[in-house]
């Protein structure tokens, strides 16, 4: 448990070490000064007894990305979370705020920060938004048995012009899972990513209406298993390690061990409580 300032110091040390080892693989993993700082910061803070400011996680404008189920007149979505695990949840608890950007006049230069954060990976590293509209397909678990069988028909894939066997996939189903269904990374809308559990109903806690995906907060933007989701520039000119982490994790967040936190909202009323799903 560290303060936000201490976490940033540790990240700078890790970034310096990664850059040093990139220039010289024989360079030391850490300097005496870095080890001294890390040792001093290793002492955990006591639990803070009192209100803790929530941390900004995302600020999205409707002019940049589609925002499903937003209230009339709202063109701005702000997502915050408490940087601690809550009860049975192995992730931070989130809060959604819908606003009209025209009505926001007093903007804080620096939002208040919590005195302590339970885990370093609950402090997002600021980054710019570069939205891209993509087409994705549902998880195989959400397809009918007939469609699942068709996914395994090599002749159908070849007729459609897909050279699935040149991607490293062992079979067509794996190709579909890696490259076509539920895109990895941060996204608004789209299909739910299933994996930890089979698909299950996600009724609104207030009215029972089936909720829809609003925002996925991801631990990474892509992985080595699905290179079709990797930006073209990363394939031809990979970015060096960012703050000691792979370039696919710009925000330095980690949800429950490299999973994603998916927020689902009620399409009938944006006032109803949203659902948090880790997959």
mmCIF file of C-alpha atoms in Angstrom:
data_model
loop_
_atom_site.group_PDB
_atom_site.id
_atom_site.type_symbol
_atom_site.label_atom_id
_atom_site.label_comp_id
_atom_site.label_asym_id
_atom_site.label_seq_id
_atom_site.Cartn_x
_atom_site.Cartn_y
_atom_site.Cartn_z
ATOM 1 C CA UNK A 1 0.000 0.000 0.000
ATOM 2 C CA UNK A 2 1.569 3.268 -1.157
ATOM 3 C CA UNK A 3 0.617 6.861 -1.814
ATOM 4 C CA UNK A 4 0.142 7.936 -5.449
ATOM 5 C CA UNK A 5 3.392 9.917 -5.280
ATOM 6 C CA UNK A 6 5.341 6.894 -4.068
ATOM 7 C CA UNK A 7 3.879 4.719 -6.816
ATOM 8 C CA UNK A 8 5.042 7.240 -9.417
ATOM 9 C CA UNK A 9 8.553 7.194 -7.921
ATOM 10 C CA UNK A 10 8.642 3.390 -8.138
ATOM 11 C CA UNK A 11 7.452 3.539 -11.741
ATOM 12 C CA UNK A 12 10.194 5.986 -12.656
ATOM 13 C CA UNK A 13 12.767 3.647 -11.106
ATOM 14 C CA UNK A 14 11.392 0.692 -13.082
ATOM 15 C CA UNK A 15 11.341 2.755 -16.275
ATOM 16 C CA UNK A 16 14.940 3.846 -15.749
ATOM 17 C CA UNK A 17 15.983 0.242 -15.141
ATOM 18 C CA UNK A 18 14.166 -0.959 -18.268
ATOM 19 C CA UNK A 19 15.769 1.742 -20.411
ATOM 20 C CA UNK A 20 19.196 1.008 -18.919
ATOM 21 C CA UNK A 21 18.903 -2.714 -19.667
ATOM 22 C CA UNK A 22 17.616 -1.912 -23.168
ATOM 23 C CA UNK A 23 20.774 0.067 -23.910
ATOM 24 C CA UNK A 24 23.037 -2.454 -22.210
ATOM 25 C CA UNK A 25 21.742 -5.959 -21.403
ATOM 26 C CA UNK A 26 24.669 -6.366 -18.976
ATOM 27 C CA UNK A 27 23.740 -3.245 -16.994
ATOM 28 C CA UNK A 28 22.684 -3.726 -13.352
ATOM 29 C CA UNK A 29 18.989 -4.260 -12.712
ATOM 30 C CA UNK A 30 19.110 -1.496 -10.105
ATOM 31 C CA UNK A 31 21.553 1.042 -8.742
ATOM 32 C CA UNK A 32 22.414 1.450 -5.033
ATOM 33 C CA UNK A 33 20.383 4.657 -4.956
ATOM 34 C CA UNK A 34 17.372 2.903 -6.521
ATOM 35 C CA UNK A 35 17.609 0.018 -4.059
ATOM 36 C CA UNK A 36 17.746 2.461 -1.164
ATOM 37 C CA UNK A 37 14.599 4.234 -2.381
ATOM 38 C CA UNK A 38 12.754 0.953 -2.976
ATOM 39 C CA UNK A 39 13.708 -0.296 0.483
ATOM 40 C CA UNK A 40 12.411 2.898 2.068
ATOM 41 C CA UNK A 41 9.155 2.746 0.130
ATOM 42 C CA UNK A 42 8.687 -0.940 0.892
ATOM 43 C CA UNK A 43 7.398 -0.001 4.321
ATOM 44 C CA UNK A 44 3.622 -0.181 3.996
ATOM 45 C CA UNK A 45 1.345 2.583 5.184
ATOM 46 C CA UNK A 46 -1.289 1.880 7.824
ATOM 47 C CA UNK A 47 -4.875 1.620 6.625
ATOM 48 C CA UNK A 48 -6.391 5.060 6.259
ATOM 49 C CA UNK A 49 -9.487 5.585 8.407
ATOM 50 C CA UNK A 50 -11.644 8.162 6.682
ATOM 51 C CA UNK A 51 -13.065 9.229 3.321
ATOM 52 C CA UNK A 52 -10.850 8.395 0.348
ATOM 53 C CA UNK A 53 -11.144 10.395 -2.904
ATOM 54 C CA UNK A 54 -11.940 8.271 -5.928
ATOM 55 C CA UNK A 55 -9.468 8.112 -8.805
ATOM 56 C CA UNK A 56 -10.375 9.220 -12.360
ATOM 57 C CA UNK A 57 -10.180 6.222 -14.676
ATOM 58 C CA UNK A 58 -11.711 7.443 -17.943
ATOM 59 C CA UNK A 59 -13.246 10.592 -19.427
ATOM 60 C CA UNK A 60 -15.076 9.938 -22.688
ATOM 61 C CA UNK A 61 -16.908 12.307 -25.032
ATOM 62 C CA UNK A 62 -19.705 11.187 -27.329
ATOM 63 C CA UNK A 63 -18.006 13.091 -30.168
ATOM 64 C CA UNK A 64 -15.088 10.657 -29.915
ATOM 65 C CA UNK A 65 -16.661 7.298 -29.062
ATOM 66 C CA UNK A 66 -20.203 5.885 -28.912
ATOM 67 C CA UNK A 67 -21.585 5.865 -25.377
ATOM 68 C CA UNK A 68 -24.442 3.323 -25.122
ATOM 69 C CA UNK A 69 -27.470 4.073 -22.951
ATOM 70 C CA UNK A 70 -26.438 7.577 -21.948
ATOM 71 C CA UNK A 71 -29.125 9.964 -20.615
ATOM 72 C CA UNK A 72 -30.595 12.610 -22.951
ATOM 73 C CA UNK A 73 -28.372 15.668 -23.243
ATOM 74 C CA UNK A 74 -25.319 13.952 -21.786
ATOM 75 C CA UNK A 75 -22.262 13.896 -24.054
ATOM 76 C CA UNK A 76 -19.620 13.209 -21.414
ATOM 77 C CA UNK A 77 -19.000 10.112 -19.312
ATOM 78 C CA UNK A 78 -16.616 10.192 -16.361
ATOM 79 C CA UNK A 79 -15.604 6.925 -14.700
ATOM 80 C CA UNK A 80 -14.002 6.886 -11.262
ATOM 81 C CA UNK A 81 -13.063 4.122 -8.867
ATOM 82 C CA UNK A 82 -12.012 3.547 -5.298
ATOM 83 C CA UNK A 83 -8.469 2.093 -5.483
ATOM 84 C CA UNK A 84 -9.210 -0.747 -3.073
ATOM 85 C CA UNK A 85 -10.833 -4.152 -3.310
ATOM 86 C CA UNK A 86 -14.307 -4.246 -1.795
ATOM 87 C CA UNK A 87 -15.759 -7.191 0.093
ATOM 88 C CA UNK A 88 -16.239 -10.048 -2.372
ATOM 89 C CA UNK A 89 -14.906 -7.995 -5.300
ATOM 90 C CA UNK A 90 -11.307 -8.592 -6.415
ATOM 91 C CA UNK A 91 -11.281 -5.228 -8.150
ATOM 92 C CA UNK A 92 -12.010 -1.566 -7.402
ATOM 93 C CA UNK A 93 -15.600 -0.390 -7.108
ATOM 94 C CA UNK A 94 -16.554 2.032 -9.894
ATOM 95 C CA UNK A 95 -18.828 5.061 -10.173
ATOM 96 C CA UNK A 96 -20.301 6.528 -13.383
ATOM 97 C CA UNK A 97 -21.058 10.220 -13.879
ATOM 98 C CA UNK A 98 -22.950 11.409 -16.975
ATOM 99 C CA UNK A 99 -22.627 15.106 -17.763
ATOM 100 C CA UNK A 100 -23.305 17.729 -20.395
ATOM 101 C CA UNK A 101 -19.879 19.090 -21.306
ATOM 102 C CA UNK A 102 -21.359 22.540 -21.979
ATOM 103 C CA UNK A 103 -22.461 22.779 -18.345
ATOM 104 C CA UNK A 104 -18.998 21.997 -16.945
ATOM 105 C CA UNK A 105 -17.408 25.361 -16.216
ATOM 106 C CA UNK A 106 -15.234 24.944 -13.113
ATOM 107 C CA UNK A 107 -12.557 22.376 -13.903
ATOM 108 C CA UNK A 108 -10.021 21.302 -11.287
ATOM 109 C CA UNK A 109 -6.436 21.544 -12.478
ATOM 110 C CA UNK A 110 -5.569 18.502 -10.380
ATOM 111 C CA UNK A 111 -8.244 16.239 -8.884
ATOM 112 C CA UNK A 112 -7.792 15.203 -5.236
ATOM 113 C CA UNK A 113 -5.910 11.959 -4.711
ATOM 114 C CA UNK A 114 -6.324 9.272 -2.067
ATOM 115 C CA UNK A 115 -3.669 9.186 0.665
ATOM 116 C CA UNK A 116 -3.047 5.491 0.006
ATOM 117 C CA UNK A 117 -3.772 2.993 -2.770
ATOM 118 C CA UNK A 118 -4.156 -0.681 -1.951
ATOM 119 C CA UNK A 119 -2.221 -1.933 -4.990
ATOM 120 C CA UNK A 120 0.153 -0.079 -7.292
ATOM 121 C CA UNK A 121 -1.700 -1.370 -10.356
ATOM 122 C CA UNK A 122 -4.905 0.459 -9.339
ATOM 123 C CA UNK A 123 -3.374 3.847 -10.200
ATOM 124 C CA UNK A 124 -3.921 4.527 -13.927
ATOM 125 C CA UNK A 125 -1.060 6.033 -15.856
ATOM 126 C CA UNK A 126 -2.476 9.008 -17.849
ATOM 127 C CA UNK A 127 -2.622 8.520 -21.602
ATOM 128 C CA UNK A 128 -4.301 10.074 -24.612
ATOM 129 C CA UNK A 129 -7.280 8.491 -26.324
ATOM 130 C CA UNK A 130 -6.843 7.305 -29.908
ATOM 131 C CA UNK A 131 -10.246 5.721 -30.699
ATOM 132 C CA UNK A 132 -10.734 3.363 -33.596
ATOM 133 C CA UNK A 133 -14.012 1.850 -34.765
ATOM 134 C CA UNK A 134 -13.779 -1.888 -35.299
ATOM 135 C CA UNK A 135 -16.051 -4.830 -36.036
ATOM 136 C CA UNK A 136 -15.989 -7.711 -33.598
ATOM 137 C CA UNK A 137 -18.067 -10.850 -33.220
ATOM 138 C CA UNK A 138 -19.547 -12.601 -30.176
ATOM 139 C CA UNK A 139 -17.732 -15.185 -28.097
ATOM 140 C CA UNK A 140 -18.067 -18.756 -29.398
ATOM 141 C CA UNK A 141 -19.857 -19.488 -26.125
ATOM 142 C CA UNK A 142 -22.695 -17.228 -27.253
ATOM 143 C CA UNK A 143 -23.119 -18.903 -30.652
ATOM 144 C CA UNK A 144 -25.605 -21.655 -31.404
ATOM 145 C CA UNK A 145 -24.322 -25.224 -31.720
ATOM 146 C CA UNK A 146 -24.863 -25.007 -35.486
ATOM 147 C CA UNK A 147 -22.675 -21.899 -35.801
ATOM 148 C CA UNK A 148 -20.032 -23.420 -33.544
ATOM 149 C CA UNK A 149 -19.885 -26.438 -35.847
ATOM 150 C CA UNK A 150 -19.563 -24.165 -38.870
ATOM 151 C CA UNK A 151 -16.579 -22.457 -37.239
ATOM 152 C CA UNK A 152 -14.757 -25.777 -37.376
ATOM 153 C CA UNK A 153 -15.483 -26.387 -41.059
ATOM 154 C CA UNK A 154 -12.212 -25.706 -42.900
ATOM 155 C CA UNK A 155 -13.963 -25.681 -46.284
ATOM 156 C CA UNK A 156 -16.220 -22.815 -45.231
ATOM 157 C CA UNK A 157 -13.213 -20.770 -44.134
ATOM 158 C CA UNK A 158 -11.326 -21.417 -47.349
ATOM 159 C CA UNK A 159 -14.381 -20.560 -49.425
ATOM 160 C CA UNK A 160 -14.617 -17.259 -47.557
ATOM 161 C CA UNK A 161 -10.959 -16.554 -48.390
ATOM 162 C CA UNK A 162 -9.450 -16.933 -44.896
ATOM 163 C CA UNK A 163 -5.992 -18.478 -44.609
ATOM 164 C CA UNK A 164 -6.544 -19.271 -40.958
ATOM 165 C CA UNK A 165 -3.657 -21.758 -40.864
ATOM 166 C CA UNK A 166 -1.067 -19.023 -41.551
ATOM 167 C CA UNK A 167 -1.735 -17.169 -38.295
ATOM 168 C CA UNK A 168 -0.323 -19.731 -35.893
ATOM 169 C CA UNK A 169 -3.772 -20.930 -34.896
ATOM 170 C CA UNK A 170 -4.119 -24.689 -34.487
ATOM 171 C CA UNK A 171 -7.635 -24.772 -35.908
ATOM 172 C CA UNK A 172 -10.345 -22.448 -37.280
ATOM 173 C CA UNK A 173 -12.065 -22.135 -33.897
ATOM 174 C CA UNK A 174 -8.836 -20.856 -32.373
ATOM 175 C CA UNK A 175 -8.401 -18.420 -35.266
ATOM 176 C CA UNK A 176 -11.884 -17.064 -34.630
ATOM 177 C CA UNK A 177 -11.254 -16.747 -30.894
ATOM 178 C CA UNK A 178 -7.913 -14.990 -31.354
ATOM 179 C CA UNK A 179 -8.695 -12.651 -34.224
ATOM 180 C CA UNK A 180 -12.406 -12.052 -34.745
ATOM 181 C CA UNK A 181 -14.414 -12.222 -31.536
ATOM 182 C CA UNK A 182 -14.661 -9.792 -28.588
ATOM 183 C CA UNK A 183 -11.743 -7.464 -29.261
ATOM 184 C CA UNK A 184 -9.249 -7.084 -26.411
ATOM 185 C CA UNK A 185 -8.366 -3.724 -24.907
ATOM 186 C CA UNK A 186 -10.372 -0.758 -23.675
ATOM 187 C CA UNK A 187 -13.612 -0.285 -25.584
ATOM 188 C CA UNK A 188 -17.120 1.093 -25.385
ATOM 189 C CA UNK A 189 -20.020 -1.113 -26.391
ATOM 190 C CA UNK A 190 -19.206 -4.279 -28.274
ATOM 191 C CA UNK A 191 -19.617 -7.859 -27.140
ATOM 192 C CA UNK A 192 -19.002 -9.232 -23.672
ATOM 193 C CA UNK A 193 -15.765 -11.156 -23.285
ATOM 194 C CA UNK A 194 -16.388 -14.488 -21.549
ATOM 195 C CA UNK A 195 -13.727 -16.810 -20.261
ATOM 196 C CA UNK A 196 -13.699 -17.001 -16.477
ATOM 197 C CA UNK A 197 -17.353 -18.067 -16.642
ATOM 198 C CA UNK A 198 -19.830 -19.179 -19.272
ATOM 199 C CA UNK A 199 -22.296 -16.551 -20.509
ATOM 200 C CA UNK A 200 -24.874 -15.722 -17.886
ATOM 201 C CA UNK A 201 -27.772 -13.299 -17.553
ATOM 202 C CA UNK A 202 -26.868 -9.758 -16.459
ATOM 203 C CA UNK A 203 -30.212 -8.305 -15.334
ATOM 204 C CA UNK A 204 -30.472 -4.731 -14.128
ATOM 205 C CA UNK A 205 -30.584 -4.741 -10.311
ATOM 206 C CA UNK A 206 -33.414 -2.197 -10.379
ATOM 207 C CA UNK A 207 -35.805 -3.394 -13.113
ATOM 208 C CA UNK A 208 -34.555 -6.758 -14.367
ATOM 209 C CA UNK A 209 -33.893 -5.572 -17.929
ATOM 210 C CA UNK A 210 -30.899 -7.294 -19.517
ATOM 211 C CA UNK A 211 -27.972 -4.876 -19.281
ATOM 212 C CA UNK A 212 -25.647 -4.021 -22.175
ATOM 213 C CA UNK A 213 -21.864 -3.435 -22.291
ATOM 214 C CA UNK A 214 -20.880 0.188 -21.747
ATOM 215 C CA UNK A 215 -17.144 0.188 -21.081
ATOM 216 C CA UNK A 216 -14.387 -2.400 -20.798
ATOM 217 C CA UNK A 217 -11.403 -1.423 -18.639
ATOM 218 C CA UNK A 218 -8.655 -3.751 -19.826
ATOM 219 C CA UNK A 219 -5.296 -4.813 -18.439
ATOM 220 C CA UNK A 220 -3.791 -4.698 -21.948
ATOM 221 C CA UNK A 221 -4.700 -3.621 -25.467
ATOM 222 C CA UNK A 222 -3.595 -6.804 -27.211
ATOM 223 C CA UNK A 223 -1.597 -9.971 -26.660
ATOM 224 C CA UNK A 224 0.676 -12.187 -28.691
ATOM 225 C CA UNK A 225 -2.151 -14.620 -29.389
ATOM 226 C CA UNK A 226 -4.241 -12.125 -31.363
ATOM 227 C CA UNK A 227 -1.934 -10.034 -33.525
ATOM 228 C CA UNK A 228 -4.817 -8.892 -35.717
ATOM 229 C CA UNK A 229 -5.789 -6.505 -32.883
ATOM 230 C CA UNK A 230 -2.267 -5.069 -32.665
ATOM 231 C CA UNK A 231 -1.803 -1.627 -34.277
ATOM 232 C CA UNK A 232 0.003 -1.848 -37.601
ATOM 233 C CA UNK A 233 2.788 0.429 -36.384
ATOM 234 C CA UNK A 234 3.476 -1.913 -33.462
ATOM 235 C CA UNK A 235 3.909 -4.845 -35.822
ATOM 236 C CA UNK A 236 6.447 -3.052 -38.019
ATOM 237 C CA UNK A 237 8.161 -0.885 -35.373
ATOM 238 C CA UNK A 238 7.473 -2.178 -31.857
ATOM 239 C CA UNK A 239 7.591 0.366 -29.049
ATOM 240 C CA UNK A 240 10.308 -0.248 -26.431
ATOM 241 C CA UNK A 241 9.266 -1.157 -22.914
ATOM 242 C CA UNK A 242 7.073 1.582 -21.451
ATOM 243 C CA UNK A 243 7.787 2.212 -17.752
ATOM 244 C CA UNK A 244 9.148 -1.290 -17.589
ATOM 245 C CA UNK A 245 5.965 -2.823 -18.983
ATOM 246 C CA UNK A 246 5.010 -4.111 -22.468
ATOM 247 C CA UNK A 247 3.651 -1.343 -24.738
ATOM 248 C CA UNK A 248 0.275 -3.090 -24.846
ATOM 249 C CA UNK A 249 -0.379 -1.878 -21.284
ATOM 250 C CA UNK A 250 -0.327 1.905 -21.545
ATOM 251 C CA UNK A 251 -2.288 2.551 -18.366
ATOM 252 C CA UNK A 252 -0.269 0.126 -16.183
ATOM 253 C CA UNK A 253 -3.510 -1.254 -14.741
ATOM 254 C CA UNK A 254 -3.985 -4.893 -13.823
ATOM 255 C CA UNK A 255 -7.492 -6.225 -13.239
ATOM 256 C CA UNK A 256 -7.560 -9.464 -11.241
ATOM 257 C CA UNK A 257 -4.400 -10.781 -12.868
ATOM 258 C CA UNK A 258 -4.539 -9.455 -16.455
ATOM 259 C CA UNK A 259 -8.304 -9.680 -16.988
ATOM 260 C CA UNK A 260 -10.773 -6.905 -17.853
ATOM 261 C CA UNK A 261 -13.404 -5.079 -15.820
ATOM 262 C CA UNK A 262 -16.560 -4.748 -17.931
ATOM 263 C CA UNK A 263 -19.234 -2.243 -16.943
ATOM 264 C CA UNK A 264 -22.798 -3.050 -18.042
ATOM 265 C CA UNK A 265 -25.649 -0.551 -17.876
ATOM 266 C CA UNK A 266 -29.414 -0.695 -18.102
ATOM 267 C CA UNK A 267 -30.705 0.342 -21.552
ATOM 268 C CA UNK A 268 -34.012 1.414 -19.980
ATOM 269 C CA UNK A 269 -32.611 3.950 -17.537
ATOM 270 C CA UNK A 270 -29.094 5.351 -17.028
ATOM 271 C CA UNK A 271 -30.109 6.111 -13.428
ATOM 272 C CA UNK A 272 -30.219 2.420 -12.531
ATOM 273 C CA UNK A 273 -27.139 0.844 -10.909
ATOM 274 C CA UNK A 274 -24.562 -0.550 -13.280
ATOM 275 C CA UNK A 275 -23.034 -4.045 -13.128
ATOM 276 C CA UNK A 276 -19.318 -4.849 -12.841
ATOM 277 C CA UNK A 277 -18.094 -8.050 -14.473
ATOM 278 C CA UNK A 278 -14.531 -9.401 -14.451
ATOM 279 C CA UNK A 279 -13.726 -11.621 -17.440
#
